[in-house]
Coordinates of C-alpha atoms in Angstrom, one line a residue:
Chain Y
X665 CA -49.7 -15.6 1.0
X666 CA -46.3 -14.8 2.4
X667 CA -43.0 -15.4 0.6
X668 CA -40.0 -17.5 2.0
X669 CA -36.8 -15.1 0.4
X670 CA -33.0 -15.4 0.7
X671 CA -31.3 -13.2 3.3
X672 CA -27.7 -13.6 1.1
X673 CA -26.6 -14.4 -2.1
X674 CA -25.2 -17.6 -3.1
X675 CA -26.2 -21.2 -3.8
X676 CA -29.8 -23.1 -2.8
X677 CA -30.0 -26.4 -1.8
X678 CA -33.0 -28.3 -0.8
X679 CA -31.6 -30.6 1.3
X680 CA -28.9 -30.7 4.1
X681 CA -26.6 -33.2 2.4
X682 CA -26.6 -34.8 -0.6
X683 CA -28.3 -38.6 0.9
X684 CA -30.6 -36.3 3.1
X685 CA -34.2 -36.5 2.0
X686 CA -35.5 -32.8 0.9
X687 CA -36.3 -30.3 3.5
X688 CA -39.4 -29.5 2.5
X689 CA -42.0 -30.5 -0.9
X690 CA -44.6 -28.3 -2.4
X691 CA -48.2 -28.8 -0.2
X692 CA -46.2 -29.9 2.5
X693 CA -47.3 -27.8 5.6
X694 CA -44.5 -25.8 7.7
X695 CA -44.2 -24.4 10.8
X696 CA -42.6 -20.9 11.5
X697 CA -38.7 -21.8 12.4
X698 CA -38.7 -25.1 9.9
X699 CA -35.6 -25.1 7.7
X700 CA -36.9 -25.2 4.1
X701 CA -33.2 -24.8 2.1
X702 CA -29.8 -23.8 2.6
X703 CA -27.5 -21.2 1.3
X704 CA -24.1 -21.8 0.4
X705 CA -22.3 -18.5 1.2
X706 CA -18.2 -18.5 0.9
X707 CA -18.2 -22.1 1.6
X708 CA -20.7 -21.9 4.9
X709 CA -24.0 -23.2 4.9
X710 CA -27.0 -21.0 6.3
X711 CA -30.3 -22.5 7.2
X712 CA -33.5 -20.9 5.2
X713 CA -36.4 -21.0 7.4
X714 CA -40.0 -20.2 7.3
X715 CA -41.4 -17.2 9.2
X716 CA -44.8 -18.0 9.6
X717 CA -46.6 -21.3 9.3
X718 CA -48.5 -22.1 6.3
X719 CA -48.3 -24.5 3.4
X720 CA -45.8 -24.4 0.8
X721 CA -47.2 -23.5 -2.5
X722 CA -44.6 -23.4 -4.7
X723 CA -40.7 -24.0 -5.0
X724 CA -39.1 -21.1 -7.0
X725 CA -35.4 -22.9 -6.7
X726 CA -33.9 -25.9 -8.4
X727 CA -31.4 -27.6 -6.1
X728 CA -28.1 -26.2 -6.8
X729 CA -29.4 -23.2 -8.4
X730 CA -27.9 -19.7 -7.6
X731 CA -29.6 -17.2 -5.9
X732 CA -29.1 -13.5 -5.4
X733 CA -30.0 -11.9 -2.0
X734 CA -33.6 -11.4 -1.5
X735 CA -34.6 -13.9 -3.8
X736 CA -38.0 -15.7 -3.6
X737 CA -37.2 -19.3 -2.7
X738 CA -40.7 -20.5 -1.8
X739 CA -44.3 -19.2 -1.4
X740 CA -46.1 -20.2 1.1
X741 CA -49.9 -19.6 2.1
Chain P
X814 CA 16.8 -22.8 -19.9
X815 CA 12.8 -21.3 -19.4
X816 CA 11.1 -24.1 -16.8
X817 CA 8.1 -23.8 -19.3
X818 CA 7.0 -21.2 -21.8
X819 CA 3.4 -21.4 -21.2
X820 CA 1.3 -22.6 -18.3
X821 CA -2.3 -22.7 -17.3
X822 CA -3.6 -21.5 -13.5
X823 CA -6.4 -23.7 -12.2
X824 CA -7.3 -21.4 -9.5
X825 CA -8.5 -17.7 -9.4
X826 CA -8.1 -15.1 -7.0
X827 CA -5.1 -13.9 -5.2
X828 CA -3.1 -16.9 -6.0
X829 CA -3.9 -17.4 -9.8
X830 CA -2.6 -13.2 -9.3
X831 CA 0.7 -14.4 -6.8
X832 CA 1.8 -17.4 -9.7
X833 CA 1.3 -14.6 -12.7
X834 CA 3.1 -12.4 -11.1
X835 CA 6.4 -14.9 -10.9
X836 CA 5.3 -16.5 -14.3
X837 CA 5.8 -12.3 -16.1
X838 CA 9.1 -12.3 -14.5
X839 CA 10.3 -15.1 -15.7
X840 CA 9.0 -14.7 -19.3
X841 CA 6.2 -17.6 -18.9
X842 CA 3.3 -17.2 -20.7
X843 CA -0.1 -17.7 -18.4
X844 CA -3.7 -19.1 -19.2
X845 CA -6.0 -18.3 -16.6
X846 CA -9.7 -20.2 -16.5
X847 CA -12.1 -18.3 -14.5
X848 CA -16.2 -18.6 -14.0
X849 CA -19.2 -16.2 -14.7
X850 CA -18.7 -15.0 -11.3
X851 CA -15.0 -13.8 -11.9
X852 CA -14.9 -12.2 -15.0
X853 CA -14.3 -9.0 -14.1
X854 CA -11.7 -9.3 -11.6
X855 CA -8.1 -8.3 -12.2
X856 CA -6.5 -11.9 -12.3
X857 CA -8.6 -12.7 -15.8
X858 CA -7.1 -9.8 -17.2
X859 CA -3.5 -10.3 -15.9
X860 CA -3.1 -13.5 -17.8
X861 CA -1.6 -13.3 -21.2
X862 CA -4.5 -15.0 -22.2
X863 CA -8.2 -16.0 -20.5
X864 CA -10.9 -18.9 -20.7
X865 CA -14.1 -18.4 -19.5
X866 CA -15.2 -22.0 -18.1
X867 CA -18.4 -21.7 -17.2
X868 CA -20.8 -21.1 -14.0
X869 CA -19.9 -19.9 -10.5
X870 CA -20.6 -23.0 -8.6
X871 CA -17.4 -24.1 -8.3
X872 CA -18.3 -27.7 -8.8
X873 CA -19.2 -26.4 -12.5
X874 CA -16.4 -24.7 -13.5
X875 CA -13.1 -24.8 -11.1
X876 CA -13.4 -28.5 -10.3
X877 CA -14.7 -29.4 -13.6
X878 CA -11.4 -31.2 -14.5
X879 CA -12.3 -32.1 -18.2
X880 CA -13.2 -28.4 -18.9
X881 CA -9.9 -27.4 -17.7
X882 CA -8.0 -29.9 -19.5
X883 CA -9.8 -28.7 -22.5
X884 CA -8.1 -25.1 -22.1
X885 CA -4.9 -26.5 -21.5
X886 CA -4.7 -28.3 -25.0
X887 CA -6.3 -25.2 -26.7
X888 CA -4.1 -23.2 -25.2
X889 CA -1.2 -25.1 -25.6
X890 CA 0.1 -25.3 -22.5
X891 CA 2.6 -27.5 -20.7
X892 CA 1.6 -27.1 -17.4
X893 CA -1.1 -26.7 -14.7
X894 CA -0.3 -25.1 -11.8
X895 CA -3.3 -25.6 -9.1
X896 CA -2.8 -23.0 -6.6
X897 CA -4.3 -24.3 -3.1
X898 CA -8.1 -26.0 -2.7
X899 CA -9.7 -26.9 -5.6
X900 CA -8.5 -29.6 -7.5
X901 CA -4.9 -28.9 -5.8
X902 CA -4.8 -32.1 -3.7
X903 CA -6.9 -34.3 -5.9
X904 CA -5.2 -37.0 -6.8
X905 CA -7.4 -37.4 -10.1
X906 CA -6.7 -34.5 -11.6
X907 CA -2.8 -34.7 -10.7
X908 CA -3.0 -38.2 -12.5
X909 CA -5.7 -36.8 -15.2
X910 CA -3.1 -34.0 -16.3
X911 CA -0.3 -36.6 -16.6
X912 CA -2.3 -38.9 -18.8
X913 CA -3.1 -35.6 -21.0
X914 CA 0.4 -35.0 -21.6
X915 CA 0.6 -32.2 -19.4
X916 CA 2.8 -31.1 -16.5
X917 CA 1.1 -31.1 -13.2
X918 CA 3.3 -28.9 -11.1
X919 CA 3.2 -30.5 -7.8
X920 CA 4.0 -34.3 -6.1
X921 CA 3.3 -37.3 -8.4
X922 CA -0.6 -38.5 -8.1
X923 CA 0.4 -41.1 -5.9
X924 CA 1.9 -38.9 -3.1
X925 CA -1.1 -36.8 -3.3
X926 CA -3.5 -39.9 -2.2
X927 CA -1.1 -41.0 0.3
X928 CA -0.7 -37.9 2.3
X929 CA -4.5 -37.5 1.8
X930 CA -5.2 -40.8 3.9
X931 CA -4.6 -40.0 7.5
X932 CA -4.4 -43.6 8.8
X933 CA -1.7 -44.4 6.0
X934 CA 0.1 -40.4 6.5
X935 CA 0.5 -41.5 10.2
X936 CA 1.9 -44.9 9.5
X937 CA 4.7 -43.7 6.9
X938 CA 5.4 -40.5 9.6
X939 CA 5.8 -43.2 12.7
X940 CA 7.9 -45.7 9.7
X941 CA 10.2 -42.5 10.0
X942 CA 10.7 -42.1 13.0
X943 CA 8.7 -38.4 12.9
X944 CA 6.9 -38.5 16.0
X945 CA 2.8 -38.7 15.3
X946 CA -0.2 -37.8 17.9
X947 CA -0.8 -40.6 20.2
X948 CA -3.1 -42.9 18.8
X949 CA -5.1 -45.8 16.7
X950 CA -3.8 -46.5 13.2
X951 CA -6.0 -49.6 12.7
X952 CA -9.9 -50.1 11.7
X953 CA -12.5 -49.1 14.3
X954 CA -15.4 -51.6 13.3
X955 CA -18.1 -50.3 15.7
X956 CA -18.9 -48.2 18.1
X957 CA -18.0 -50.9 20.7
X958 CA -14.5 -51.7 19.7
X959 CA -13.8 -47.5 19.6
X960 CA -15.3 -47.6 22.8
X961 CA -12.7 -50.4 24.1
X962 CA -9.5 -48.4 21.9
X963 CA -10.2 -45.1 23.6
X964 CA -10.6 -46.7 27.4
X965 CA -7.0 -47.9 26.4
X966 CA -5.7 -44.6 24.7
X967 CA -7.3 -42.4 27.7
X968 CA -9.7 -39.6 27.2
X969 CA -10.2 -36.7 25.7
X970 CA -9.8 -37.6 22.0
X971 CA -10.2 -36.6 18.8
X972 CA -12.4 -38.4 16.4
X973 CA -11.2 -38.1 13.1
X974 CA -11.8 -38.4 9.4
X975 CA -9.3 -40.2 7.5
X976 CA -9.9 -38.8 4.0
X977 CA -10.9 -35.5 5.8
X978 CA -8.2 -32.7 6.4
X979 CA -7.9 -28.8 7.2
X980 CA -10.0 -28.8 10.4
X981 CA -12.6 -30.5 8.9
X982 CA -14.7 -33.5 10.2
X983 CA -13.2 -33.5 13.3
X984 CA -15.1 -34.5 16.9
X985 CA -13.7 -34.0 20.2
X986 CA -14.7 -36.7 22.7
X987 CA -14.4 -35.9 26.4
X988 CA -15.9 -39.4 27.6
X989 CA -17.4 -42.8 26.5
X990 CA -21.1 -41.3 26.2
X991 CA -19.7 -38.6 23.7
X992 CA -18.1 -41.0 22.0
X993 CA -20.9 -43.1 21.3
X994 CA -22.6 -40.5 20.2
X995 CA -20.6 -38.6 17.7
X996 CA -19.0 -42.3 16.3
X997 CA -21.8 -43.2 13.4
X998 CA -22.6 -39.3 12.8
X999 CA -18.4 -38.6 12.4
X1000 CA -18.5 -41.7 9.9
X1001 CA -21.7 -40.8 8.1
X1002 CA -20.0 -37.4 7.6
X1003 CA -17.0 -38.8 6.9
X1004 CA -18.7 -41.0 4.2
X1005 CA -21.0 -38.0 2.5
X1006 CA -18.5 -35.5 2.7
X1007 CA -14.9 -37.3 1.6
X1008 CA -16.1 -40.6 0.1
X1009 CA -14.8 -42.7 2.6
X1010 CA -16.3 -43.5 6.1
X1011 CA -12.9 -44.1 8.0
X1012 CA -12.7 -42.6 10.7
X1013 CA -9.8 -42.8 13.4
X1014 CA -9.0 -41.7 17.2
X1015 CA -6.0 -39.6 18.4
X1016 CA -5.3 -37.7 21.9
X1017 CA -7.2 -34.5 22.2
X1018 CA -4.5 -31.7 23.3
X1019 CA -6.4 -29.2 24.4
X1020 CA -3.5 -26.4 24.7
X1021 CA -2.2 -26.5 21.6
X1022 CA 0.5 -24.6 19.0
X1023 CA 0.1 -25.4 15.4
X1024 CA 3.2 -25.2 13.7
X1025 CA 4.0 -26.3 10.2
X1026 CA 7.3 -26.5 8.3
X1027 CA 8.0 -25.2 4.9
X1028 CA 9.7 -28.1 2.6
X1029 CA 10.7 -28.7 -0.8
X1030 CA 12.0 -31.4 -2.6
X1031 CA 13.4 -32.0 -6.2
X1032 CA 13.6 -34.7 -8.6
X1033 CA 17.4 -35.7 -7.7
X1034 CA 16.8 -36.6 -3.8
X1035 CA 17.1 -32.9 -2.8
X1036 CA 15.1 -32.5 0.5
X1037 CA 15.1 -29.1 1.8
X1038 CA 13.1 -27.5 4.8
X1039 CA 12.4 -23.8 4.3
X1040 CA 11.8 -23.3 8.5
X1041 CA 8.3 -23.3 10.0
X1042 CA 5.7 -20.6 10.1
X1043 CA 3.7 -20.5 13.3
X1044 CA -0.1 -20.7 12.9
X1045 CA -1.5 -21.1 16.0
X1046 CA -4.0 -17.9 15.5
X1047 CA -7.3 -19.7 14.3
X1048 CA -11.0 -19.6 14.0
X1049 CA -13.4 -22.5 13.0
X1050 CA -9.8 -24.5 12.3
X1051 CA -9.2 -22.0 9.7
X1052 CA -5.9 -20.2 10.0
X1053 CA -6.0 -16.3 10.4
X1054 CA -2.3 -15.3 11.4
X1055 CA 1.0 -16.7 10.4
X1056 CA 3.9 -15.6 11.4
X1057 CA 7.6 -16.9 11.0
X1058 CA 10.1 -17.4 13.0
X1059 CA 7.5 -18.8 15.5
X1060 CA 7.8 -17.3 18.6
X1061 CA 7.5 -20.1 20.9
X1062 CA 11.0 -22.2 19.1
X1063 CA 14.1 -22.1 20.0
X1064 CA 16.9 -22.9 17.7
X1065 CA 17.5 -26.8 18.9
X1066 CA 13.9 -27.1 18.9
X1067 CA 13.9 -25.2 15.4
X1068 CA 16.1 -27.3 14.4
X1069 CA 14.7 -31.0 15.6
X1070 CA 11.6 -29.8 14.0
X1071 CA 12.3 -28.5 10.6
X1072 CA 15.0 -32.4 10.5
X1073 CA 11.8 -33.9 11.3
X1074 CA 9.9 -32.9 8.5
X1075 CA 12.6 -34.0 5.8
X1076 CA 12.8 -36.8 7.4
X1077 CA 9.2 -37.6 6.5
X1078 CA 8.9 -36.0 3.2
X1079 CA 12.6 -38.1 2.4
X1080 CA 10.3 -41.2 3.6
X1081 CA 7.7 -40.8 1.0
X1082 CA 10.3 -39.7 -1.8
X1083 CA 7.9 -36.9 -2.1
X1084 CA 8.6 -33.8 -4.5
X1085 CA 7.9 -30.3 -5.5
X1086 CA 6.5 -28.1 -2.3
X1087 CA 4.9 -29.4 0.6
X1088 CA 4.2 -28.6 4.5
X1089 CA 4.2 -30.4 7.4
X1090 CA 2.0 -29.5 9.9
X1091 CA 3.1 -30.6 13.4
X1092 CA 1.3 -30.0 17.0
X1093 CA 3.0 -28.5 19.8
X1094 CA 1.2 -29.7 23.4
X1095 CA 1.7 -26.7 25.1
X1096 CA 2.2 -28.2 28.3
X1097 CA 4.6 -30.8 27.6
X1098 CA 6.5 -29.4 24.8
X1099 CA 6.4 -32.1 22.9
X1100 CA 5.5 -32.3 19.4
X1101 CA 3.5 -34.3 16.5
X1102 CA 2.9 -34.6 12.9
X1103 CA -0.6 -33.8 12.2
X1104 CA -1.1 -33.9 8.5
X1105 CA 0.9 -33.0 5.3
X1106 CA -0.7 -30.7 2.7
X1107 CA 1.0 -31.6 -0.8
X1108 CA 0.4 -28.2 -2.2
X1109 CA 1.3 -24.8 -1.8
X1110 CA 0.1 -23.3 1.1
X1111 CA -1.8 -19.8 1.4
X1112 CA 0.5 -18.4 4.2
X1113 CA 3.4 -19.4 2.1
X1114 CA 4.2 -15.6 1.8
X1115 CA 5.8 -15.3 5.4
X1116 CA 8.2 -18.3 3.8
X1117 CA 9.2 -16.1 0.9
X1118 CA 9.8 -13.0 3.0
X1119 CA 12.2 -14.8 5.7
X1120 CA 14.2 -16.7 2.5
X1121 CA 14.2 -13.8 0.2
X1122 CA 12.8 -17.2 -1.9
X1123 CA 10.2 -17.4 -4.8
X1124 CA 8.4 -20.6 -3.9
X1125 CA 6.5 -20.7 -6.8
X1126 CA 10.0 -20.8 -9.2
X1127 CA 10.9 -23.6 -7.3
X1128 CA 8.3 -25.6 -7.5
X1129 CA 8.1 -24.7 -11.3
X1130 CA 11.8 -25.5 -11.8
X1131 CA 11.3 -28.6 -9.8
X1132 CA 8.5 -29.9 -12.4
X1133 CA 10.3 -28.8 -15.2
X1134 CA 12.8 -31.4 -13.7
X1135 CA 15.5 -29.3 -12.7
X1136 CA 17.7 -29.5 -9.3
X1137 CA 17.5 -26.6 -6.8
X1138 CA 20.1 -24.5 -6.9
X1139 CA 20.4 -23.9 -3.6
X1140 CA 21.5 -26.2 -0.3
X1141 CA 20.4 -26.4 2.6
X1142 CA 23.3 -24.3 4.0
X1143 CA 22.2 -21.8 1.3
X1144 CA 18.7 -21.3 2.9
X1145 CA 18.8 -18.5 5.8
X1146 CA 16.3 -16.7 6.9
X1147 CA 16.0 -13.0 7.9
X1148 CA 13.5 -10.8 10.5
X1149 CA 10.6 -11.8 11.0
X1150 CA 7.4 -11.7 8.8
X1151 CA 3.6 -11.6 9.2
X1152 CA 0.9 -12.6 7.2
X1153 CA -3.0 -11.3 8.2
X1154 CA -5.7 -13.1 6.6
X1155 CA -8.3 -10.6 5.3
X1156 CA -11.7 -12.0 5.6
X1157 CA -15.2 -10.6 4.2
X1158 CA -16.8 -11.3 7.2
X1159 CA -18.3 -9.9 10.5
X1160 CA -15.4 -10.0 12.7
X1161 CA -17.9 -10.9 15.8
X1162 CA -19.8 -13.7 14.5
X1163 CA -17.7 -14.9 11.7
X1164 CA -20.7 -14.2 9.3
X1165 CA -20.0 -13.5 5.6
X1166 CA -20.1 -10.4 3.8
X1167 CA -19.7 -10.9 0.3
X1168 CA -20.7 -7.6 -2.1
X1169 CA -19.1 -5.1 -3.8
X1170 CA -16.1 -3.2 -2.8
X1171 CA -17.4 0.3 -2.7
X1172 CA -13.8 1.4 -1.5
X1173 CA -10.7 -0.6 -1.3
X1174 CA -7.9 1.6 -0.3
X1175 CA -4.3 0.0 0.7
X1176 CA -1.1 1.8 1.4
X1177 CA 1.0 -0.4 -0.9
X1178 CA 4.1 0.7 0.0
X1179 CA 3.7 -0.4 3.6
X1180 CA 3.6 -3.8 3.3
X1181 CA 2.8 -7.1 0.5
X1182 CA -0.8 -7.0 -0.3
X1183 CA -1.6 -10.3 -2.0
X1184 CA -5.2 -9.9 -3.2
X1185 CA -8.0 -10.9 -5.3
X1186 CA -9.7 -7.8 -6.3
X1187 CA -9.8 -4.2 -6.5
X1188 CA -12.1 -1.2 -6.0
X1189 CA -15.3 -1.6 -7.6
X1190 CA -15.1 -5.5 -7.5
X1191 CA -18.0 -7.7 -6.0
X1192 CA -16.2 -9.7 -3.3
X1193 CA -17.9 -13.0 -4.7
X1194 CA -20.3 -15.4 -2.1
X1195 CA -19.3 -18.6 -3.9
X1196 CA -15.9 -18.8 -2.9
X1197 CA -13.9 -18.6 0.0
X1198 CA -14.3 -15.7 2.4
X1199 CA -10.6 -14.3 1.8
X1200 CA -10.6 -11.0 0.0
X1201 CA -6.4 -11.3 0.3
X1202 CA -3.5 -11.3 2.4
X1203 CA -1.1 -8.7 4.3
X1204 CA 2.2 -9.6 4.4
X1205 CA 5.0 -7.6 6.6
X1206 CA 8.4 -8.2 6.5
X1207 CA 10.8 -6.8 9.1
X1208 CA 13.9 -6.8 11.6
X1209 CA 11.6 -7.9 14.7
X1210 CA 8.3 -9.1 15.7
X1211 CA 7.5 -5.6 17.2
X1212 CA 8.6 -3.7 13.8
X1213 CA 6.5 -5.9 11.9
X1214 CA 3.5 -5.0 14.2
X1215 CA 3.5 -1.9 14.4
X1216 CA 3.5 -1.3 10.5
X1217 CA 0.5 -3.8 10.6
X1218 CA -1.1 -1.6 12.7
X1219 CA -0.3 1.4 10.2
X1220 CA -1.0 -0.4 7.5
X1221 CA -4.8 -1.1 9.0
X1222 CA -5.2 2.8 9.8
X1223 CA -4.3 3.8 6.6
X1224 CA -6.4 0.7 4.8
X1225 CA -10.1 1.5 3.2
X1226 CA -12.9 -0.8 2.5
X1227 CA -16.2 0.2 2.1
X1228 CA -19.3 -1.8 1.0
X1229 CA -18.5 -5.2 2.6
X1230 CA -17.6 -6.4 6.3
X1231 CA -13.7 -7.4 7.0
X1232 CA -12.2 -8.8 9.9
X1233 CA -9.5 -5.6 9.6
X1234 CA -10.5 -4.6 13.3
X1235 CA -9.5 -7.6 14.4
X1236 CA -5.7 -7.4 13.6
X1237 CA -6.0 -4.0 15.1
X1238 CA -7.1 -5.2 18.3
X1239 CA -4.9 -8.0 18.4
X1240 CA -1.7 -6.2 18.0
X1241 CA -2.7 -4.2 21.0
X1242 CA -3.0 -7.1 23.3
X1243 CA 0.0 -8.2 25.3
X1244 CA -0.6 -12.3 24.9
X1245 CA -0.6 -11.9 21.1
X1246 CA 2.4 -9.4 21.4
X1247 CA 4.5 -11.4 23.3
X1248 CA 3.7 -14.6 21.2
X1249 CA 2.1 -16.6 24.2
X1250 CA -1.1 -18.0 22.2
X1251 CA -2.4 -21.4 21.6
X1252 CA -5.1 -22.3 19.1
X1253 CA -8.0 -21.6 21.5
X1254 CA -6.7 -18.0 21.3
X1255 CA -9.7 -16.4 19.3
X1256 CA -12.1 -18.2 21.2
X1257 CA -11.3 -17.7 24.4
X1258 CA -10.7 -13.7 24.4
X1259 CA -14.0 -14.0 22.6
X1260 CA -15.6 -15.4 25.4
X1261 CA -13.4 -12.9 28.1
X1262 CA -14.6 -10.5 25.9
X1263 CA -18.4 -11.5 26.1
X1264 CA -17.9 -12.3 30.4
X1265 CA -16.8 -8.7 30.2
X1266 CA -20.3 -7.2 28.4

């Protein structure tokens, strides 16, 4: 099992814009480079993206949540 | 008579600091709001008094508009003054504050939504005779009838938002297959991201100045300019020098300019402060309204330091509903000031570096240091990058630079990334120097600078 963390502090979203359909859903299966959130960081918007492939076991983040640098957002095995 | 003897600041930061600062020498009490995030920086302890408004998201707390209309009847006070982004150009909240019983110390609601709308800004500006960018006022239906507007208008264009504003939302178009394909992304963005999917075409000019004029307007009819502040040094469309006197005017065209812009704020009946931006084609010399922003402006500083002025007295006398004391003849200006955006971020990539401010060292009595925080502060990731501003004030451009330059040798910040290199290196380069820049100019000595690697 590997863990999906926040390189920055700021605030998660799980989708790219508000009508967008969410990036990724728990037992959904990812690939190493997929986006699975976004971090709003002094008003810019960094992709979170897997590093491995696997299967995303569980969502640590509500949408709109803050997060602090390092954070777990997802695990994924 | 006091404008007001207490008022609340809907902002934080360096500008809820900038309005205390005029509001303690005046004698005007202050209630500052601020969010979990901000509690410990100096503004919240600079007011006479402080409301804690909940989380950091700003969407929580500083654009929570019932929250902050709450404080403002606790507190008893009699005005809101908005600062710049935020709620400062939403037309809600100007109207919201009004229906409260409370002063909201800008233009009327209605001036707010106007200016906000492109299409309708362009159509009062051209009513006015203030020349606009070449373009299409009217609806584009679909991606055919843009096509058939922009054969007519000539390429390359620039596909724009009409509720959308400050650089953002913006497509350039070089040719019909670009155009097709940014049109229904530019109006789904348009839609998600400003409520309203209007989008509208003007000429794309490629070398470009961006200069904007300082103006101010009371309740009597008084339209004054304050001159223009050049602010052609950009990244992202996000300002990151301003200077005034621009160095690329001279006095006639000063002059049509800054009668240009009261023209168009007189054609609105607009109030309180306000800039005009204008673009200057480089290689015609012509020029164009762009947008007006119905607020005070974060480079407003260079303004001050030229006029020996305190624009945010005026604007409170003006929405206390007295006349400016001053004419037009009355308004001179003086040397030549700088303003140097400071940044938390990698001065390369543009990245940001929020954290906390190990060491934040300035020589104070070089220069105007507007800024949010001091040592030992946590330079915040849920807010604008801009830790503050340095403003110099001098006889000539080449006095004011080289105390910038001072002022960065002697300035220390530890813990976080700035862009304070970058003024260093830019006051060493001759193009900057002399003043011959357009609004490309941080990208393309970027990309020299890359070539050259």
């Amino acid at each position: 099992m590997s863990e999906i963390v926040s390189p920055l502090p700021g605030v998660f979203y799980r989708r790219p814009a508000p009508e967008k359909p969410l990036y990724v859903e728990e037992g959904k299966a990812v690939k190493a480079g997929d986006a699975v959130g976004l971090v709003e960081v002094m008003k810019s918007f960094q992709e979170i993206k897997a590093e491995a492939d696997g299967v995303i076991k569980s969502i640590k983040v509500e949408d709109g949540d803050v997060v602090e640098a390092g954070q777990v957002i997802a695990e994924l095995e | 008579m006091p404008y007001f003897n207490k008022i609340l600041i809907a902002n934080r930061g360096e500008i809820a600091r900038r309005i205390i600062r005029t509001c303690n020498r005046l004698g005007i009490e202050t209630v500052a709001v601020y969010s979990d995030a901000d509690e410990d920086t100096p503004f919240v302890r600079e007011a006479s008094e402080a409301y804690s408004i909940g989380p950091s998201q700003a969407s929580k707390s500083y654009l929570d508009i019932n929250k902050i209309l709450d404080v403002a009847k606790k507190s008893g006070a009699e005005a809101i003054h908005p600062g710049y982004g935020f709620l400062s150009e939403n037309a809600k909240f100007a109207k919201s504050c009004e229906e409260a019983g409370i002063t909201f110390i800008g233009p009327d609601a209605d001036k707010i939504e106007l200016m906000g709308d492109k299409i309708e800004a362009r159509r009062h500006m051209k009513k006015a005779g203030v020349p606009v960018v070449p373009g299409w006022d009217g609806q584009l239906d679909s991606v055919e009838h843009a096509k058939e507007i922009a054969n007519d208008l000539g390429y390359p264009l620039m596909l724009k938002a009409s509720a959308g504003g400050g650089g953002i939302g913006m497509h350039v178009v070089q040719n019909e297959a670009e155009l097709e394909k940014s049109f229904s992304s530019a109006k789904q963005t348009a839609g998600s991201s400003f409520g309203d999917d209007t989008v509208f075409l003007e000429r794309f000019i490629s070398k470009a100045r961006h200069i904007e004029v300082q103006v101010i307007a009371d309740n009597e009819g008084n339209t004054l300019h304050l001159f223009e502040r050049e602010c052609s040094i950009q990244r992202r469309n996000q300002k990151v020098v301003e200077e005034s006197p621009s160095p690329f005017l001279n006095e006639k065209l000063r002059g049509q300019l800054c009668e240009s812009a009261v023209k168009g704020v007189k054609e609105i009946g607009y109030t309180n402060a306000g800039t005009m931006e204008f673009i200057f084609d480089d290689d015609t010399g012509d020029y164009y309204f762009l947008e007006m922003n119905t607020r005070l402006q974060v480079e407003h500083p260079v303004t001050e330091e030229i006029t020996g002025l305190d624009l945010v007295e005026l604007q409170l006398r003006i929405a206390a509903n007295q006349p400016l004391n001053i004419t037009q003849d009355e308004v001179t200006k003086s040397g030549y000031a700088v303003e140097a955006r400071l940044y938390a971020e990698d001065p390369e990539t543009y990245f940001p570096s929020p954290g906390k401010l190990n060491t934040f060292k300035l020589p104070e009595e070089l220069g105007r240091f507007d800024v949010a925080y001091e040592e030992g502060n946590t330079v915040s990731p849920f807010y604008d990058p801009m830790v503050g501003k340095i403003i110099v004030h001098g006889k000539d451009r080449n006095e004011v630079f080289d105390r910038l330059e001072e002022i960065i040798e002697q300035t220390e910040i530890e813990g976080i990334k700035t862009n304070l290199s970058l003024f260093k290196e830019l006051v060493n380069e001759s193009d900057f120097r002399e003043g011959r820049y357009t609004t490309d100019y941080l990208q393309t000595r970027k990309q020299g600078k890359e070539e050259v690697k």
